[in-house]
Structures are given as structure tokens and as C-alpha cells.
GROMACS .gro file of C-alpha atoms in nm:
model
  349
    1UNK     CA    1   1.516  19.371  14.319
    2UNK     CA    2   1.864  19.419  14.497
    3UNK     CA    3   1.958  19.769  14.496
    4UNK     CA    4   2.293  19.881  14.347
    5UNK     CA    5   2.496  19.962  14.630
    6UNK     CA    6   2.382  19.637  14.805
    7UNK     CA    7   2.529  19.468  14.513
    8UNK     CA    8   2.858  19.672  14.578
    9UNK     CA    9   2.900  19.562  14.914
   10UNK     CA   10   2.772  19.170  14.872
   11UNK     CA   11   3.084  19.158  14.600
   12UNK     CA   12   3.312  19.321  14.810
   13UNK     CA   13   3.218  19.031  15.057
   14UNK     CA   14   3.259  18.735  14.802
   15UNK     CA   15   3.575  18.817  14.635
   16UNK     CA   16   3.750  18.962  14.989
   17UNK     CA   17   4.071  18.851  15.067
   18UNK     CA   18   3.955  18.535  15.196
   19UNK     CA   19   3.910  18.395  14.836
   20UNK     CA   20   4.060  18.069  14.798
   21UNK     CA   21   4.175  18.075  14.451
   22UNK     CA   22   4.436  18.326  14.330
   23UNK     CA   23   4.385  18.510  14.025
   24UNK     CA   24   4.612  18.570  13.727
   25UNK     CA   25   4.511  18.843  13.506
   26UNK     CA   26   4.682  19.025  13.180
   27UNK     CA   27   4.785  19.403  13.286
   28UNK     CA   28   4.678  19.692  13.094
   29UNK     CA   29   4.929  19.801  12.830
   30UNK     CA   30   4.925  20.111  12.563
   31UNK     CA   31   4.939  19.937  12.206
   32UNK     CA   32   4.983  19.590  12.323
   33UNK     CA   33   4.673  19.480  12.526
   34UNK     CA   34   4.420  19.513  12.248
   35UNK     CA   35   4.192  19.261  12.127
   36UNK     CA   36   4.484  19.103  11.888
   37UNK     CA   37   4.684  19.011  12.184
   38UNK     CA   38   4.414  18.920  12.413
   39UNK     CA   39   4.267  18.698  12.167
   40UNK     CA   40   4.629  18.543  12.130
   41UNK     CA   41   4.645  18.444  12.510
   42UNK     CA   42   4.262  18.273  12.444
   43UNK     CA   43   4.423  18.047  12.211
   44UNK     CA   44   4.616  17.926  12.467
   45UNK     CA   45   4.325  17.908  12.692
   46UNK     CA   46   4.331  18.254  12.830
   47UNK     CA   47   4.311  18.410  13.174
   48UNK     CA   48   4.098  18.486  13.474
   49UNK     CA   49   4.102  18.870  13.350
   50UNK     CA   50   4.203  19.075  13.049
   51UNK     CA   51   4.299  19.450  13.155
   52UNK     CA   52   4.237  19.633  12.821
   53UNK     CA   53   4.474  19.933  12.711
   54UNK     CA   54   4.356  20.249  12.871
   55UNK     CA   55   4.082  20.458  12.697
   56UNK     CA   56   4.137  20.854  12.711
   57UNK     CA   57   3.797  20.942  12.818
   58UNK     CA   58   3.772  21.286  12.631
   59UNK     CA   59   3.897  21.124  12.262
   60UNK     CA   60   3.648  20.830  12.325
   61UNK     CA   61   3.334  21.093  12.443
   62UNK     CA   62   3.456  21.301  12.146
   63UNK     CA   63   3.390  21.001  11.874
   64UNK     CA   64   3.746  21.012  11.785
   65UNK     CA   65   3.806  20.806  11.448
   66UNK     CA   66   3.971  20.486  11.628
   67UNK     CA   67   3.814  20.518  11.953
   68UNK     CA   68   3.559  20.211  11.896
   69UNK     CA   69   3.861  19.994  11.836
   70UNK     CA   70   3.941  20.023  12.218
   71UNK     CA   71   3.632  19.857  12.287
   72UNK     CA   72   3.645  19.589  12.081
   73UNK     CA   73   3.535  19.289  12.359
   74UNK     CA   74   3.726  18.982  12.224
   75UNK     CA   75   3.808  18.683  12.345
   76UNK     CA   76   3.540  18.722  12.611
   77UNK     CA   77   3.360  19.060  12.705
   78UNK     CA   78   3.286  18.890  13.105
   79UNK     CA   79   3.661  18.901  13.135
   80UNK     CA   80   3.722  19.245  13.028
   81UNK     CA   81   3.822  19.521  13.264
   82UNK     CA   82   3.815  19.845  13.088
   83UNK     CA   83   4.100  20.073  13.220
   84UNK     CA   84   4.025  20.452  13.186
   85UNK     CA   85   4.228  20.755  13.201
   86UNK     CA   86   4.186  21.133  13.224
   87UNK     CA   87   4.311  21.433  13.419
   88UNK     CA   88   3.954  21.554  13.478
   89UNK     CA   89   3.665  21.377  13.696
   90UNK     CA   90   3.372  21.467  13.444
   91UNK     CA   91   3.487  21.268  13.129
   92UNK     CA   92   3.608  21.002  13.364
   93UNK     CA   93   3.258  20.945  13.504
   94UNK     CA   94   3.081  21.010  13.203
   95UNK     CA   95   3.297  20.733  13.018
   96UNK     CA   96   3.236  20.499  13.312
   97UNK     CA   97   2.879  20.517  13.276
   98UNK     CA   98   2.904  20.422  12.934
   99UNK     CA   99   3.124  20.144  13.003
  100UNK     CA  100   2.877  20.004  13.299
  101UNK     CA  101   2.607  20.001  13.038
  102UNK     CA  102   2.821  19.827  12.731
  103UNK     CA  103   2.949  19.530  12.950
  104UNK     CA  104   3.218  19.365  13.086
  105UNK     CA  105   3.408  19.256  13.404
  106UNK     CA  106   3.497  19.592  13.574
  107UNK     CA  107   3.634  19.921  13.526
  108UNK     CA  108   3.969  20.042  13.630
  109UNK     CA  109   4.091  20.394  13.707
  110UNK     CA  110   4.439  20.425  13.572
  111UNK     CA  111   4.672  20.577  13.892
  112UNK     CA  112   4.999  20.433  13.772
  113UNK     CA  113   5.089  20.548  13.437
  114UNK     CA  114   5.390  20.769  13.476
  115UNK     CA  115   5.464  20.863  13.081
  116UNK     CA  116   5.557  21.228  13.051
  117UNK     CA  117   5.250  21.320  12.835
  118UNK     CA  118   4.997  21.156  13.076
  119UNK     CA  119   5.128  21.310  13.382
  120UNK     CA  120   5.148  21.662  13.210
  121UNK     CA  121   4.770  21.612  13.155
  122UNK     CA  122   4.718  21.540  13.513
  123UNK     CA  123   4.590  21.180  13.461
  124UNK     CA  124   4.795  20.851  13.557
  125UNK     CA  125   4.975  20.850  13.861
  126UNK     CA  126   4.948  21.244  13.874
  127UNK     CA  127   4.583  21.139  14.062
  128UNK     CA  128   4.833  21.021  14.325
  129UNK     CA  129   5.006  21.382  14.381
  130UNK     CA  130   4.685  21.594  14.381
  131UNK     CA  131   4.489  21.704  14.689
  132UNK     CA  132   4.339  21.410  14.838
  133UNK     CA  133   3.997  21.564  14.847
  134UNK     CA  134   4.007  21.641  14.461
  135UNK     CA  135   4.114  21.274  14.384
  136UNK     CA  136   3.831  21.129  14.608
  137UNK     CA  137   3.569  21.362  14.430
  138UNK     CA  138   3.690  21.198  14.116
  139UNK     CA  139   3.667  20.845  14.231
  140UNK     CA  140   3.310  20.908  14.402
  141UNK     CA  141   3.224  21.062  14.072
  142UNK     CA  142   3.310  20.759  13.901
  143UNK     CA  143   3.130  20.507  14.156
  144UNK     CA  144   2.823  20.700  14.088
  145UNK     CA  145   2.788  20.599  13.760
  146UNK     CA  146   2.943  20.241  13.788
  147UNK     CA  147   2.644  20.014  13.920
  148UNK     CA  148   2.688  19.690  13.736
  149UNK     CA  149   3.068  19.631  13.685
  150UNK     CA  150   3.330  19.606  13.938
  151UNK     CA  151   3.542  19.935  14.010
  152UNK     CA  152   3.911  19.913  14.079
  153UNK     CA  153   4.219  20.128  14.065
  154UNK     CA  154   4.604  20.047  13.960
  155UNK     CA  155   4.880  20.257  14.109
  156UNK     CA  156   5.201  20.293  14.209
  157UNK     CA  157   5.374  20.333  14.553
  158UNK     CA  158   5.328  20.696  14.515
  159UNK     CA  159   5.616  20.977  14.489
  160UNK     CA  160   5.797  20.805  14.746
  161UNK     CA  161   5.875  20.501  14.916
  162UNK     CA  162   5.626  20.571  15.194
  163UNK     CA  163   5.403  20.292  15.312
  164UNK     CA  164   5.216  20.483  15.570
  165UNK     CA  165   5.089  20.757  15.307
  166UNK     CA  166   5.034  20.475  15.035
  167UNK     CA  167   4.808  20.284  15.295
  168UNK     CA  168   4.629  20.596  15.429
  169UNK     CA  169   4.551  20.662  15.024
  170UNK     CA  170   4.417  20.300  14.962
  171UNK     CA  171   4.209  20.348  15.264
  172UNK     CA  172   4.061  20.643  15.155
  173UNK     CA  173   3.977  20.508  14.783
  174UNK     CA  174   3.795  20.224  14.947
  175UNK     CA  175   3.599  20.463  15.134
  176UNK     CA  176   3.493  20.648  14.826
  177UNK     CA  177   3.384  20.289  14.663
  178UNK     CA  178   3.673  20.122  14.514
  179UNK     CA  179   3.658  19.730  14.519
  180UNK     CA  180   3.969  19.642  14.402
  181UNK     CA  181   4.323  19.785  14.427
  182UNK     CA  182   4.662  19.653  14.186
  183UNK     CA  183   4.965  19.769  14.313
  184UNK     CA  184   5.271  19.806  14.082
  185UNK     CA  185   5.540  19.869  14.342
  186UNK     CA  186   5.747  20.160  14.200
  187UNK     CA  187   5.780  20.479  14.288
  188UNK     CA  188   5.640  20.722  14.040
  189UNK     CA  189   5.986  20.851  13.912
  190UNK     CA  190   6.112  20.506  13.901
  191UNK     CA  191   5.958  20.366  13.608
  192UNK     CA  192   6.133  20.024  13.529
  193UNK     CA  193   6.481  20.142  13.676
  194UNK     CA  194   6.425  19.932  13.995
  195UNK     CA  195   6.315  19.574  14.071
  196UNK     CA  196   5.918  19.584  14.219
  197UNK     CA  197   5.913  19.596  14.590
  198UNK     CA  198   5.661  19.317  14.631
  199UNK     CA  199   5.664  19.334  15.029
  200UNK     CA  200   5.440  19.648  14.975
  201UNK     CA  201   5.181  19.426  14.770
  202UNK     CA  202   5.155  19.184  15.049
  203UNK     CA  203   5.128  19.478  15.339
  204UNK     CA  204   4.867  19.617  15.137
  205UNK     CA  205   4.668  19.309  15.102
  206UNK     CA  206   4.696  19.191  15.483
  207UNK     CA  207   4.589  19.560  15.546
  208UNK     CA  208   4.294  19.612  15.345
  209UNK     CA  209   3.992  19.462  15.336
  210UNK     CA  210   3.921  19.447  14.941
  211UNK     CA  211   4.121  19.218  14.682
  212UNK     CA  212   4.503  19.340  14.613
  213UNK     CA  213   4.654  19.233  14.283
  214UNK     CA  214   5.047  19.242  14.235
  215UNK     CA  215   5.217  19.360  13.924
  216UNK     CA  216   5.559  19.384  13.834
  217UNK     CA  217   5.848  19.174  13.698
  218UNK     CA  218   5.687  18.829  13.673
  219UNK     CA  219   5.973  18.623  13.499
  220UNK     CA  220   5.803  18.290  13.455
  221UNK     CA  221   5.552  18.086  13.562
  222UNK     CA  222   5.710  17.969  13.915
  223UNK     CA  223   5.727  18.331  13.983
  224UNK     CA  224   5.409  18.416  13.926
  225UNK     CA  225   5.271  18.137  14.118
  226UNK     CA  226   5.486  18.247  14.432
  227UNK     CA  227   5.424  18.617  14.363
  228UNK     CA  228   5.298  18.658  14.700
  229UNK     CA  229   5.089  18.427  14.954
  230UNK     CA  230   4.832  18.676  15.077
  231UNK     CA  231   4.756  18.882  14.786
  232UNK     CA  232   4.419  18.803  14.548
  233UNK     CA  233   4.573  18.806  14.205
  234UNK     CA  234   4.898  18.855  14.024
  235UNK     CA  235   4.894  19.085  13.720
  236UNK     CA  236   5.149  18.991  13.448
  237UNK     CA  237   5.242  19.242  13.142
  238UNK     CA  238   5.544  19.218  12.942
  239UNK     CA  239   5.634  18.846  12.993
  240UNK     CA  240   5.258  18.764  12.861
  241UNK     CA  241   5.349  18.926  12.564
  242UNK     CA  242   5.703  18.751  12.527
  243UNK     CA  243   5.511  18.433  12.628
  244UNK     CA  244   5.140  18.429  12.552
  245UNK     CA  245   5.134  18.048  12.685
  246UNK     CA  246   5.249  18.156  13.041
  247UNK     CA  247   4.880  18.147  13.177
  248UNK     CA  248   4.838  17.787  13.067
  249UNK     CA  249   5.174  17.731  13.210
  250UNK     CA  250   5.062  17.840  13.538
  251UNK     CA  251   4.742  17.658  13.540
  252UNK     CA  252   4.940  17.331  13.471
  253UNK     CA  253   5.216  17.421  13.747
  254UNK     CA  254   4.915  17.453  14.022
  255UNK     CA  255   4.765  17.108  13.873
  256UNK     CA  256   5.111  16.968  13.960
  257UNK     CA  257   5.235  16.846  13.610
  258UNK     CA  258   5.467  17.097  13.483
  259UNK     CA  259   5.829  17.130  13.518
  260UNK     CA  260   5.996  17.504  13.546
  261UNK     CA  261   5.930  17.667  13.262
  262UNK     CA  262   6.169  17.635  12.955
  263UNK     CA  263   6.318  17.325  13.141
  264UNK     CA  264   6.276  16.995  12.977
  265UNK     CA  265   6.305  16.717  13.292
  266UNK     CA  266   6.278  16.412  13.063
  267UNK     CA  267   5.932  16.331  13.212
  268UNK     CA  268   5.744  16.228  12.944
  269UNK     CA  269   5.403  16.429  12.914
  270UNK     CA  270   5.503  16.700  13.164
  271UNK     CA  271   5.608  16.952  12.916
  272UNK     CA  272   5.448  17.081  12.599
  273UNK     CA  273   5.596  17.228  12.269
  274UNK     CA  274   5.456  17.576  12.135
  275UNK     CA  275   5.510  17.659  11.790
  276UNK     CA  276   5.711  18.020  11.789
  277UNK     CA  277   5.663  18.053  11.410
  278UNK     CA  278   5.341  17.989  11.400
  279UNK     CA  279   5.233  18.181  11.700
  280UNK     CA  280   5.381  18.525  11.562
  281UNK     CA  281   5.178  18.462  11.224
  282UNK     CA  282   4.879  18.383  11.432
  283UNK     CA  283   4.889  18.700  11.607
  284UNK     CA  284   4.969  18.894  11.219
  285UNK     CA  285   4.642  18.721  11.124
  286UNK     CA  286   4.448  18.808  11.433
  287UNK     CA  287   4.560  19.188  11.405
  288UNK     CA  288   4.401  19.223  11.060
  289UNK     CA  289   4.061  19.186  11.217
  290UNK     CA  290   4.123  19.331  11.574
  291UNK     CA  291   4.293  19.651  11.492
  292UNK     CA  292   4.218  19.937  11.210
  293UNK     CA  293   4.468  19.930  10.919
  294UNK     CA  294   4.650  20.241  11.047
  295UNK     CA  295   4.753  20.054  11.373
  296UNK     CA  296   4.886  19.743  11.186
  297UNK     CA  297   5.244  19.808  11.179
  298UNK     CA  298   5.317  20.009  11.535
  299UNK     CA  299   5.123  19.705  11.681
  300UNK     CA  300   5.308  19.443  11.530
  301UNK     CA  301   5.627  19.603  11.634
  302UNK     CA  302   5.551  19.643  11.951
  303UNK     CA  303   5.431  19.260  11.996
  304UNK     CA  304   5.715  19.139  11.831
  305UNK     CA  305   5.964  19.354  12.050
  306UNK     CA  306   5.897  19.134  12.335
  307UNK     CA  307   5.792  18.831  12.136
  308UNK     CA  308   6.142  18.795  11.951
  309UNK     CA  309   6.298  18.720  12.313
  310UNK     CA  310   6.196  18.376  12.258
  311UNK     CA  311   6.470  18.361  11.985
  312UNK     CA  312   6.848  18.271  12.004
  313UNK     CA  313   6.935  18.571  11.786
  314UNK     CA  314   6.665  18.803  11.931
  315UNK     CA  315   6.821  19.112  11.853
  316UNK     CA  316   6.916  19.076  11.472
  317UNK     CA  317   6.543  18.981  11.411
  318UNK     CA  318   6.389  19.253  11.642
  319UNK     CA  319   6.607  19.520  11.494
  320UNK     CA  320   6.480  19.412  11.108
  321UNK     CA  321   6.126  19.427  11.243
  322UNK     CA  322   6.142  19.735  11.392
  323UNK     CA  323   6.292  19.863  11.045
  324UNK     CA  324   6.003  19.728  10.891
  325UNK     CA  325   5.786  19.946  10.643
  326UNK     CA  326   5.473  19.731  10.653
  327UNK     CA  327   5.302  19.391  10.777
  328UNK     CA  328   5.402  19.183  10.488
  329UNK     CA  329   5.755  19.323  10.524
  330UNK     CA  330   5.734  19.193  10.887
  331UNK     CA  331   5.603  18.866  10.812
  332UNK     CA  332   5.842  18.803  10.519
  333UNK     CA  333   6.109  18.867  10.759
  334UNK     CA  334   5.962  18.637  11.025
  335UNK     CA  335   5.955  18.331  10.789
  336UNK     CA  336   6.313  18.394  10.649
  337UNK     CA  337   6.397  18.391  11.022
  338UNK     CA  338   6.349  18.028  11.065
  339UNK     CA  339   6.458  17.924  10.705
  340UNK     CA  340   6.794  18.051  10.875
  341UNK     CA  341   6.722  17.922  11.223
  342UNK     CA  342   6.483  17.598  11.197
  343UNK     CA  343   6.565  17.495  11.585
  344UNK     CA  344   6.412  17.830  11.679
  345UNK     CA  345   6.050  17.714  11.564
  346UNK     CA  346   5.959  17.539  11.856
  347UNK     CA  347   5.995  17.593  12.232
  348UNK     CA  348   5.930  17.405  12.544
  349UNK     CA  349   5.683  17.524  12.827
   0.00000   0.00000   0.00000
């Protein structure tokens, strides 16, 4: 039987920078990339990989009331990447071991989240600021537990825009057993204040011997396709919430039968219509089985905060939904909008 470490080396060779097919994947986003959104994207044909929202290791291991919902595997377990977070190495390794046996495509260590609460816990991007020996000890501990799935890390540029330091950090991660790195090319302090610096994704992809995914500010299918010529994959976040069909748009673009997204060039058969009204209602229906009742309202509001940007009067309906007090009220507001603005019901992509 092939030893686990031999499997890892074999996988590195087969999915390295020499791959011919770029992957387009769903980014991990708290309260957004749960089974509900993933299943909605699946209705449009899905994507290469679905990164799940981050799982807090101590809460999961303690058997928290809602933790089981974070590992719901839809729409396809074999494409799920579980993202884990914690400021201590012990719980991260233990959770990684559980998920490695549970199944999926991969396990991703969150080193990119810069939310104040996460940083205060020593988790997320805080791992990039700790003594390197401490961070590598954590990664090695997780690596020991992950023998079946791919091990990856999602990170940012770091505290400053210093490529040499970033490259050295990433090479250390590779030496500790990381098989794929996703770079969100902003510093820890920037959040979304500045445009993502994609040149660092390209540089990292050229300088590392493992696959590198790029993440940040994807505007549409054409932008995603042209993100980088050398990176192995493109991770799409907020745009995939606004346009759950974006991965289908990308596939059509590569097939050579699509005009720029949202533009009708008059060529019959080159464009498709998506029913915005029904897609929103589909999400609400999926939510009922993919999330606990206690999460219905917050998850619906988060989804429609982005999805409403497809509409002519986005701010109006967005604020109405954000002030809603129940899922039924959100559904009523959504339906009412299209009685007033029926021309918004469908959109070309």
C-alpha cells in the first residue's frame, strides 16, 4: 500500500504549476459559503472547488450546538475544502484529523482573515505575524493529521508589502507540508481598501513549486479568465454571491460561445437569461434545509446584501431586506419588488 507521505508527494507532482486547466473556485466567506450558497451555485453547474466558511476548531471540538451545520457536505463532498481557524495549534490539528477522516477535497488553514476578533484570538492573519517557528510548528502538527486530503493555506501579503518576506514565508510553509497556497494580495491592515495587487499572485506562482490560487476583486467572467496566466486557480468571493452563475459564465467563455458578461451582442444562442426573481426564491428555499432556523435571517440578509446588486433599485430593496424581521418578510419584500419593477426579473449573462 502506498504510504501517506508518498501520496502527498505524488499529489504535488500531479497538480503542480504544470497543470493545463485553470481551476475557478468559491472563496471561503463567513456566513456566506455555507451549504445553501454552494447548492445554489451547484444549480448553475457548480465550480471546481467549494471552500467552506471557516470552522472554529475549539467550538467544533467542544460539540457546540450549531457546529454540525458547518460540515454539511452539499452539493458535492468531493469538491469541498474545509477551512479551519484557531489561534492554537492543538485544536487545529485535532479538527484537521477529524475532517481528514470525514472526507472532502482538502483542508485549508486560515491565515488571511483580518477581522479584529479573529486577530485578537491569534488566529487568521495573526499566524503571519508570529514567530515563524511557532507558525511552522502549527502547520507541521496539522500536516501530521492530514493524510488523505490536500493541505492548503489562504493568506495575505502580510503586515507590509514586502515580497521577499512573503516568498520566504511561503517557502517555509511548503517545507512544512503545505500543498497549495491561495494569496489575497492585500496587506493585513488594508481589508478591502485598495485594489488587490495581482502581480504578487503571478510572482508567487512563478517562484513556488506548488499550485498558487489568486483571490481578490474579480469583476466578471472575463476578468476571472484573465486574472493571471501563470496561477493554477482563481478564487471568487463576493462576485459569486452576487452572480451565482459566474462559474457557468466562465465555462461558456472558455468554450468560445459567450459575449462579455451582461452584454448582448445580438448573436443568437450566445447569451442566456437568468431569472433573478426565481434565483432569490430558490436560495430562500434551500436555506430551510441547509441551515438551522436560528441562522435563517442572518444568512438571508448576508446573501441579499450582494445579490440585490443585480437590480435597478438595489439600494432600496437591499435596505428593506436588511430591516426585515423574518424570512417570510424577506420573501414578501422580494416578490413585491418585481411587481413594481418587472423588467428586473431576468438578466442576460
